[in-house]
Coordinates of N, CA and C and ligand atoms in Angstrom, one line a residue:
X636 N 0.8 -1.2 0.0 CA 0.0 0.0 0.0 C 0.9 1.2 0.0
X637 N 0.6 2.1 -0.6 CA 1.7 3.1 -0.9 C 0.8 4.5 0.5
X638 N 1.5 4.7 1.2 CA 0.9 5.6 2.3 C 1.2 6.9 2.2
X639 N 0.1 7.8 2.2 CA 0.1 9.0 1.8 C 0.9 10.0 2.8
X640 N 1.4 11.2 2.6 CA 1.8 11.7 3.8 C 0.7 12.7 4.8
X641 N 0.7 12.4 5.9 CA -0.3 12.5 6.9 C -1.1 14.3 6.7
X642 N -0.6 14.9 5.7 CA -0.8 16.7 5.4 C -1.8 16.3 4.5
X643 N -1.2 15.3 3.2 CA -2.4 15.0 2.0 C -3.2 14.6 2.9
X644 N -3.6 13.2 3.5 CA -4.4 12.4 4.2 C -5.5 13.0 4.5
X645 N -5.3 14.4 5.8 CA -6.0 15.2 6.4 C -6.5 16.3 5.4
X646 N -5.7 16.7 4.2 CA -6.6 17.6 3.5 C -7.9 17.1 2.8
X647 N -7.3 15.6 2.3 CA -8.3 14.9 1.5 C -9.5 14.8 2.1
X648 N -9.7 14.9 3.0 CA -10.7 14.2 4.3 C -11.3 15.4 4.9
X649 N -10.1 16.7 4.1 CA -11.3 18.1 4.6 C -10.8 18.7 6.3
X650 N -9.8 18.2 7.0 CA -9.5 18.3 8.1 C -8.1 19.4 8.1
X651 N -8.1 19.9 9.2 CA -6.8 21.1 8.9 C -5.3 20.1 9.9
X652 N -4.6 20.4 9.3 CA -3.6 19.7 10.0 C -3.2 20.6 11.2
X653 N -3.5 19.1 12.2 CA -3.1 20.3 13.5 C -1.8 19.3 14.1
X654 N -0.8 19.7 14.8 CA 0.2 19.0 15.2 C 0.0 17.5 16.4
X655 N -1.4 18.0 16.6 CA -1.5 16.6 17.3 C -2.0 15.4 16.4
X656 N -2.9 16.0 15.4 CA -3.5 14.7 14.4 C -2.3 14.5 13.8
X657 N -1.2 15.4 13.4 CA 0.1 14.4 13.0 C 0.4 13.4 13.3
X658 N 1.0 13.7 15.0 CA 1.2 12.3 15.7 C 0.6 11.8 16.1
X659 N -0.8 12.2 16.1 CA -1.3 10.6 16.0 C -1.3 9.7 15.2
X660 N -1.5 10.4 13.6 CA -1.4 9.7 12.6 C -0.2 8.7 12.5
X661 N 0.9 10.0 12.7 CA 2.6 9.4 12.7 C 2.6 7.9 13.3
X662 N 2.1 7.8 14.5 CA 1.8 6.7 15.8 C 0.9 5.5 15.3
X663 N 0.1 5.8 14.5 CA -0.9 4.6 14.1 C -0.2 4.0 12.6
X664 N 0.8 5.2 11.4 CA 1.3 4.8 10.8 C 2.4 3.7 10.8
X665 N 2.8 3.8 12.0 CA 4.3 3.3 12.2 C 4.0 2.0 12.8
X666 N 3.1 2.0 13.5 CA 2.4 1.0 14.0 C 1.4 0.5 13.5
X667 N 0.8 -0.7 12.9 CA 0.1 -0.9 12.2 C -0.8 -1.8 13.1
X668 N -1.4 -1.6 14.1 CA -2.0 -2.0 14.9 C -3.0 -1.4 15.2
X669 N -4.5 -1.9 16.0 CA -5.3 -1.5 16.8 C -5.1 -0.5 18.0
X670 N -5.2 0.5 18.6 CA -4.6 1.2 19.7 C -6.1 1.6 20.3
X671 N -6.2 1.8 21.9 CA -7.1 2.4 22.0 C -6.6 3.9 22.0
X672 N -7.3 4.8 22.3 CA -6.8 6.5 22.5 C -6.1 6.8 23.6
X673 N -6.0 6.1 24.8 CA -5.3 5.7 25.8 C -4.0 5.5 25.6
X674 N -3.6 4.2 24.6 CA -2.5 3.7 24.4 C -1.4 4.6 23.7
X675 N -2.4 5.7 22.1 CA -2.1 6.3 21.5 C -1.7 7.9 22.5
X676 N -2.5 7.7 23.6 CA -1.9 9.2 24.6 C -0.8 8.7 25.0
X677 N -0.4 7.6 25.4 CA 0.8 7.0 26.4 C 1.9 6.8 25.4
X678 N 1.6 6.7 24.4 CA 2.9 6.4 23.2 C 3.5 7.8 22.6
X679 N 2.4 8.9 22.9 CA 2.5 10.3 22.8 C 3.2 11.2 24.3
X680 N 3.0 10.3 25.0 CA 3.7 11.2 26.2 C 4.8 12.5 26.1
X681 N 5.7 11.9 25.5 CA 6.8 12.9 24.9 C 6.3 14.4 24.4
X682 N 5.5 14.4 23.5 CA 5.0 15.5 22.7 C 4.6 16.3 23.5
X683 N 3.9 15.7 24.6 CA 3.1 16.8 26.0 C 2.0 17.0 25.3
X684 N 0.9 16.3 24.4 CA -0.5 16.4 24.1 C -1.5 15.8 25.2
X685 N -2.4 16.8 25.5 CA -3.1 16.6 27.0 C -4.3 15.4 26.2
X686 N -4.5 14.8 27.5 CA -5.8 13.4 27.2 C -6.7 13.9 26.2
X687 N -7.3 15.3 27.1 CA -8.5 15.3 26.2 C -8.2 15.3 24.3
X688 N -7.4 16.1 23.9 CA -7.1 16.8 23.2 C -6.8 15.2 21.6
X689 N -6.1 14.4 22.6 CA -5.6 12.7 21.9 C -7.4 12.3 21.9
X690 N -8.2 12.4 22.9 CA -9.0 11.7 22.6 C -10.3 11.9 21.7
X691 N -10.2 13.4 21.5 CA -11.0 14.2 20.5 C -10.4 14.1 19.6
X692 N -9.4 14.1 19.2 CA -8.8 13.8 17.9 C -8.8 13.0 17.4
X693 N -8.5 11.7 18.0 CA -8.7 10.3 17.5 C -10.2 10.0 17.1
X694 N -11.2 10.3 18.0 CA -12.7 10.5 17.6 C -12.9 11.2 16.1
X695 N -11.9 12.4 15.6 CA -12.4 12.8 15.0 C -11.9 12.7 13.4
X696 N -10.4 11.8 14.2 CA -10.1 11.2 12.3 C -10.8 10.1 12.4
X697 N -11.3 9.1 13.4 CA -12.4 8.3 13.0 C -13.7 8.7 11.8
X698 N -14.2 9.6 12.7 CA -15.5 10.3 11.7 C -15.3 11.0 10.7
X699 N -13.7 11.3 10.6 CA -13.7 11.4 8.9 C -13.3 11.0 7.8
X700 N -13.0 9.0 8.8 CA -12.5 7.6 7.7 C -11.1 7.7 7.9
X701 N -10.8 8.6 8.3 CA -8.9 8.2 8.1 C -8.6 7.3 9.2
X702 N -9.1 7.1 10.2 CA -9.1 5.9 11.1 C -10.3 4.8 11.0
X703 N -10.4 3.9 11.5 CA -11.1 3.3 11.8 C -11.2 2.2 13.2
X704 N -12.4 2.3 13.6 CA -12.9 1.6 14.7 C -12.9 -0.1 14.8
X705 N -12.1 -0.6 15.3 CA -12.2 -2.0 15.4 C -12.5 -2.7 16.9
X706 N -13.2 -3.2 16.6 CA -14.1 -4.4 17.5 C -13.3 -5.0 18.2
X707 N -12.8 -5.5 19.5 CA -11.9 -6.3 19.6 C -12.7 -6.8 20.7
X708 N -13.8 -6.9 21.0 CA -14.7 -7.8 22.2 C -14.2 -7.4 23.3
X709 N -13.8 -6.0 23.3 CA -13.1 -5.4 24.7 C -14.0 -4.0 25.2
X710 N -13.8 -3.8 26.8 CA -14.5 -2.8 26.8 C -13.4 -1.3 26.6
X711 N -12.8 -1.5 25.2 CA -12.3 0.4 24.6 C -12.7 0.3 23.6
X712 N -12.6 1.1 22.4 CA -12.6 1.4 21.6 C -11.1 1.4 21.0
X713 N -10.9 0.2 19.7 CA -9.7 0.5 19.3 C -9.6 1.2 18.2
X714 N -8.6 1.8 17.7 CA -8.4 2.9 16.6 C -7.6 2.2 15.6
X715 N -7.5 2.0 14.4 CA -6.3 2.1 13.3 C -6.5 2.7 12.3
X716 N -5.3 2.6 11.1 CA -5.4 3.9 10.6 C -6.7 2.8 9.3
X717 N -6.9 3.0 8.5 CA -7.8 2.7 7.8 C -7.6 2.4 6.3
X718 N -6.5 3.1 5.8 CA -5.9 3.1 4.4 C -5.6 1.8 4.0
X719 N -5.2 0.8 4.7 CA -5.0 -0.6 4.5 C -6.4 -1.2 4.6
X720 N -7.1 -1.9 3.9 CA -8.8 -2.5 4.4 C -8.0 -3.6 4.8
X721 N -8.2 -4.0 6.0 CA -7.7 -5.7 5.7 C -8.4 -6.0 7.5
X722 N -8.8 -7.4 7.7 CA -9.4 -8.3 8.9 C -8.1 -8.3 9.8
X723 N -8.9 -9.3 11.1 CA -8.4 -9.5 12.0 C -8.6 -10.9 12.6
X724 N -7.5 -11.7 13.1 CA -7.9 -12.9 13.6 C -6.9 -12.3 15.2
X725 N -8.1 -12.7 16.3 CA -7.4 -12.3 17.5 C -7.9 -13.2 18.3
X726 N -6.5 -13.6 19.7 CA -7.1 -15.1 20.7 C -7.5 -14.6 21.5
X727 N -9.0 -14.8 21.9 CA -9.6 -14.8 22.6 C -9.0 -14.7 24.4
X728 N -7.9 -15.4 24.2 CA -7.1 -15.9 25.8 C -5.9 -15.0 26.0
X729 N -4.8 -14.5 25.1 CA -4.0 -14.1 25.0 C -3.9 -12.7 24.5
X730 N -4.6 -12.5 23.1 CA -5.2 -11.2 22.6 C -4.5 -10.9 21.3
X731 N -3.5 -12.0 21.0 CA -2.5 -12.0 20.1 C -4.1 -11.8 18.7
X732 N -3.2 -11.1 18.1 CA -3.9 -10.3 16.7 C -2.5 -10.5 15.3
X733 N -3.5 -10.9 14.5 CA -3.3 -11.1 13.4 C -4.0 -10.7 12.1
X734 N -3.0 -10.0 11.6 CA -3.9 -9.5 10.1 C -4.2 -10.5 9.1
X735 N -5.4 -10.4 8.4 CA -5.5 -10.8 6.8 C -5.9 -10.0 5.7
X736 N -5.4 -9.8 4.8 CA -6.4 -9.7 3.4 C -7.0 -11.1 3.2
X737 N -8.4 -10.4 2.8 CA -9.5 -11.0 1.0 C -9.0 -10.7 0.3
X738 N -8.3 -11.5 -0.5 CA -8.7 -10.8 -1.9 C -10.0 -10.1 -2.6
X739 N -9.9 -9.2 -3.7 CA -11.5 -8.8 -3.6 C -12.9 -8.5 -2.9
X740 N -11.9 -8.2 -1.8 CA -12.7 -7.8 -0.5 C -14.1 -7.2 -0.9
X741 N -14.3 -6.5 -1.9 CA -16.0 -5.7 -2.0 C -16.7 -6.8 -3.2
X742 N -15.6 -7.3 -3.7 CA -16.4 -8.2 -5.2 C -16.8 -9.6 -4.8
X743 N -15.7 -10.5 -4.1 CA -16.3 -12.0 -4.1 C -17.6 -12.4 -2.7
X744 N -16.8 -13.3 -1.9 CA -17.9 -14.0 -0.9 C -18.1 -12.4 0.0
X745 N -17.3 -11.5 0.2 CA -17.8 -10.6 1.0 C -19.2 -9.4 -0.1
X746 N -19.1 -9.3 -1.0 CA -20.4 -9.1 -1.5 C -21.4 -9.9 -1.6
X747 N -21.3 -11.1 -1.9 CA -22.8 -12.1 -1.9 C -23.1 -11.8 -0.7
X748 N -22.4 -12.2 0.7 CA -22.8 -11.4 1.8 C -23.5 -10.4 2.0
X749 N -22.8 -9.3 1.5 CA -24.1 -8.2 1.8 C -25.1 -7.7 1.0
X750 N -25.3 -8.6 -0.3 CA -25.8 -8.8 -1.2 C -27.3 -9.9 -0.4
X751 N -26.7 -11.1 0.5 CA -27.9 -11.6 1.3 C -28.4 -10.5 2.2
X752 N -27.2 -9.6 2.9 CA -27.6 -9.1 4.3 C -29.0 -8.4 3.6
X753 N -29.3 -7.5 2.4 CA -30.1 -6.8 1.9 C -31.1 -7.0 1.4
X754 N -30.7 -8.4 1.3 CA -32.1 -9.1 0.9 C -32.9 -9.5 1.6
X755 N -32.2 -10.0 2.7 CA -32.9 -10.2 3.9 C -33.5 -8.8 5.1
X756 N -33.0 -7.8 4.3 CA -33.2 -6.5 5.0 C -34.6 -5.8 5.0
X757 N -35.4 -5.6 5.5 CA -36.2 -4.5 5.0 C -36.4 -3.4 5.0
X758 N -35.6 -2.8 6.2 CA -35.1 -1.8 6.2 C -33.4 -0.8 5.5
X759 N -33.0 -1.9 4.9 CA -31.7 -1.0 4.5 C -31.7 -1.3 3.0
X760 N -31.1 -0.5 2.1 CA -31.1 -0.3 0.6 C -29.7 -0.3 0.0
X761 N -28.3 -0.4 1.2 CA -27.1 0.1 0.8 C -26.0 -0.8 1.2
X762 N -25.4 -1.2 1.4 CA -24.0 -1.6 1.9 C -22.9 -0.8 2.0
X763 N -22.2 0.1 2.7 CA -21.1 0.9 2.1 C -19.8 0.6 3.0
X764 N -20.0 -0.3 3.8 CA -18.8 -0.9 4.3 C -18.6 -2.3 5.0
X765 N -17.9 -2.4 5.7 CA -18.0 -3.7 6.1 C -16.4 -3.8 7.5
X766 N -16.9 -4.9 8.3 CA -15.7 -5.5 9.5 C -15.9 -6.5 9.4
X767 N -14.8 -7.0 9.5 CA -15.1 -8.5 9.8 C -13.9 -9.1 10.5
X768 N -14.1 -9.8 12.2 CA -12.9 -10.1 12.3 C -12.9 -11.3 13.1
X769 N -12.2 -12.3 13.3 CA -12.6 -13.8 13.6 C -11.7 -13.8 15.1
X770 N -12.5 -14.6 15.9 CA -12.0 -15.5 17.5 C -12.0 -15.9 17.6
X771 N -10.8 -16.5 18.3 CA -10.6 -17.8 18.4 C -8.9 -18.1 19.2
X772 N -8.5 -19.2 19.0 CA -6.7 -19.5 20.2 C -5.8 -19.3 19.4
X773 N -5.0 -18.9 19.5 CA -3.5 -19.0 18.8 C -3.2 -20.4 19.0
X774 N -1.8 -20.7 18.7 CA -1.4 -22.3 18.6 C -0.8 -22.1 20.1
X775 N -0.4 -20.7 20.3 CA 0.3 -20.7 21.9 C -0.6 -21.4 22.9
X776 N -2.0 -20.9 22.7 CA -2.9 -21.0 24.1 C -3.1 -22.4 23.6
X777 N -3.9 -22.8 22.9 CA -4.2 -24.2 22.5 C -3.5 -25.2 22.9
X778 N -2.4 -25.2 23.4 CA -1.5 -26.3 23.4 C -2.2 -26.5 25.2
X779 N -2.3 -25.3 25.4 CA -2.5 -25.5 27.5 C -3.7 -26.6 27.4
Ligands
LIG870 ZN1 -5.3 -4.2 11.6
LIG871 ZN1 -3.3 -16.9 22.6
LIG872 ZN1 -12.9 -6.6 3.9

């Protein structure tokens, strides 16, 4: 994935570059992981960016797609950056996370999917995104 620099990113998206959505960006780029806004304040310590300030931010490249919200069956909210579309396989026991691509993530089995979800829908007319991310043990835990 060829990664934009975090000035384009934020203009495209309509957002003014402010020196804290930098590093946040900087911090979710470099790390290609789930973070909650917590983690992303604590990995920011250095910079001297106050809680609130990380956690309004991070909220707010969420709502404008440059991050994205992932599920992890925990009570935070995790953050990553969003430019890569790709799943998650995470153990349930340990918490170890692992990425995958689909190939053709909007064309093959993940459209017949939401191609049923709408059929079966009566209320919705649209699909415009999609998560999808699987539980289960690593080979670590499994062995106990
Ligand atoms: Zn990920
Ligand atoms: Zn495990
Ligand atoms: Zn997908």
């Amino acid at each position: 994935m060829a990664i934009m620099n975090v000035q384009d990113q934020l203009r495209e998206n309509g957002l003014k570059t402010t020196n804290a959505r930098q590093k946040i960006l900087d911090v979710l780029q470099t790390n290609c992981a789930p973070y909650t806004a917590e983690e992303i304040f604590h990995k920011l310590k250095k910079s001297r960016i106050d809680r609130a300030t990380v956690y309004r931010n991070v909220e707010r490249l969420a709502q404008a797609g440059i991050l994205r919200k992932v599920d992890l069956h925990k009570n935070a909210t995790y953050y990553e950056h969003a430019l890569d579309h790709h799943h998650h396989i995470i153990c349930t026991s340990c918490g170890t996370l692992e990425d995958f691509h689909i190939e053709n993530c909007n064309t093959g089995a993940i459209k017949s999917l939401s191609k049923h979800a709408l059929r079966s829908s009566k209320k919705f007319s649209a699909v415009s995104e999609h998560s999808l991310e699987f539980f289960g043990y690593c080979k670590e835990c499994s062995k106990i």
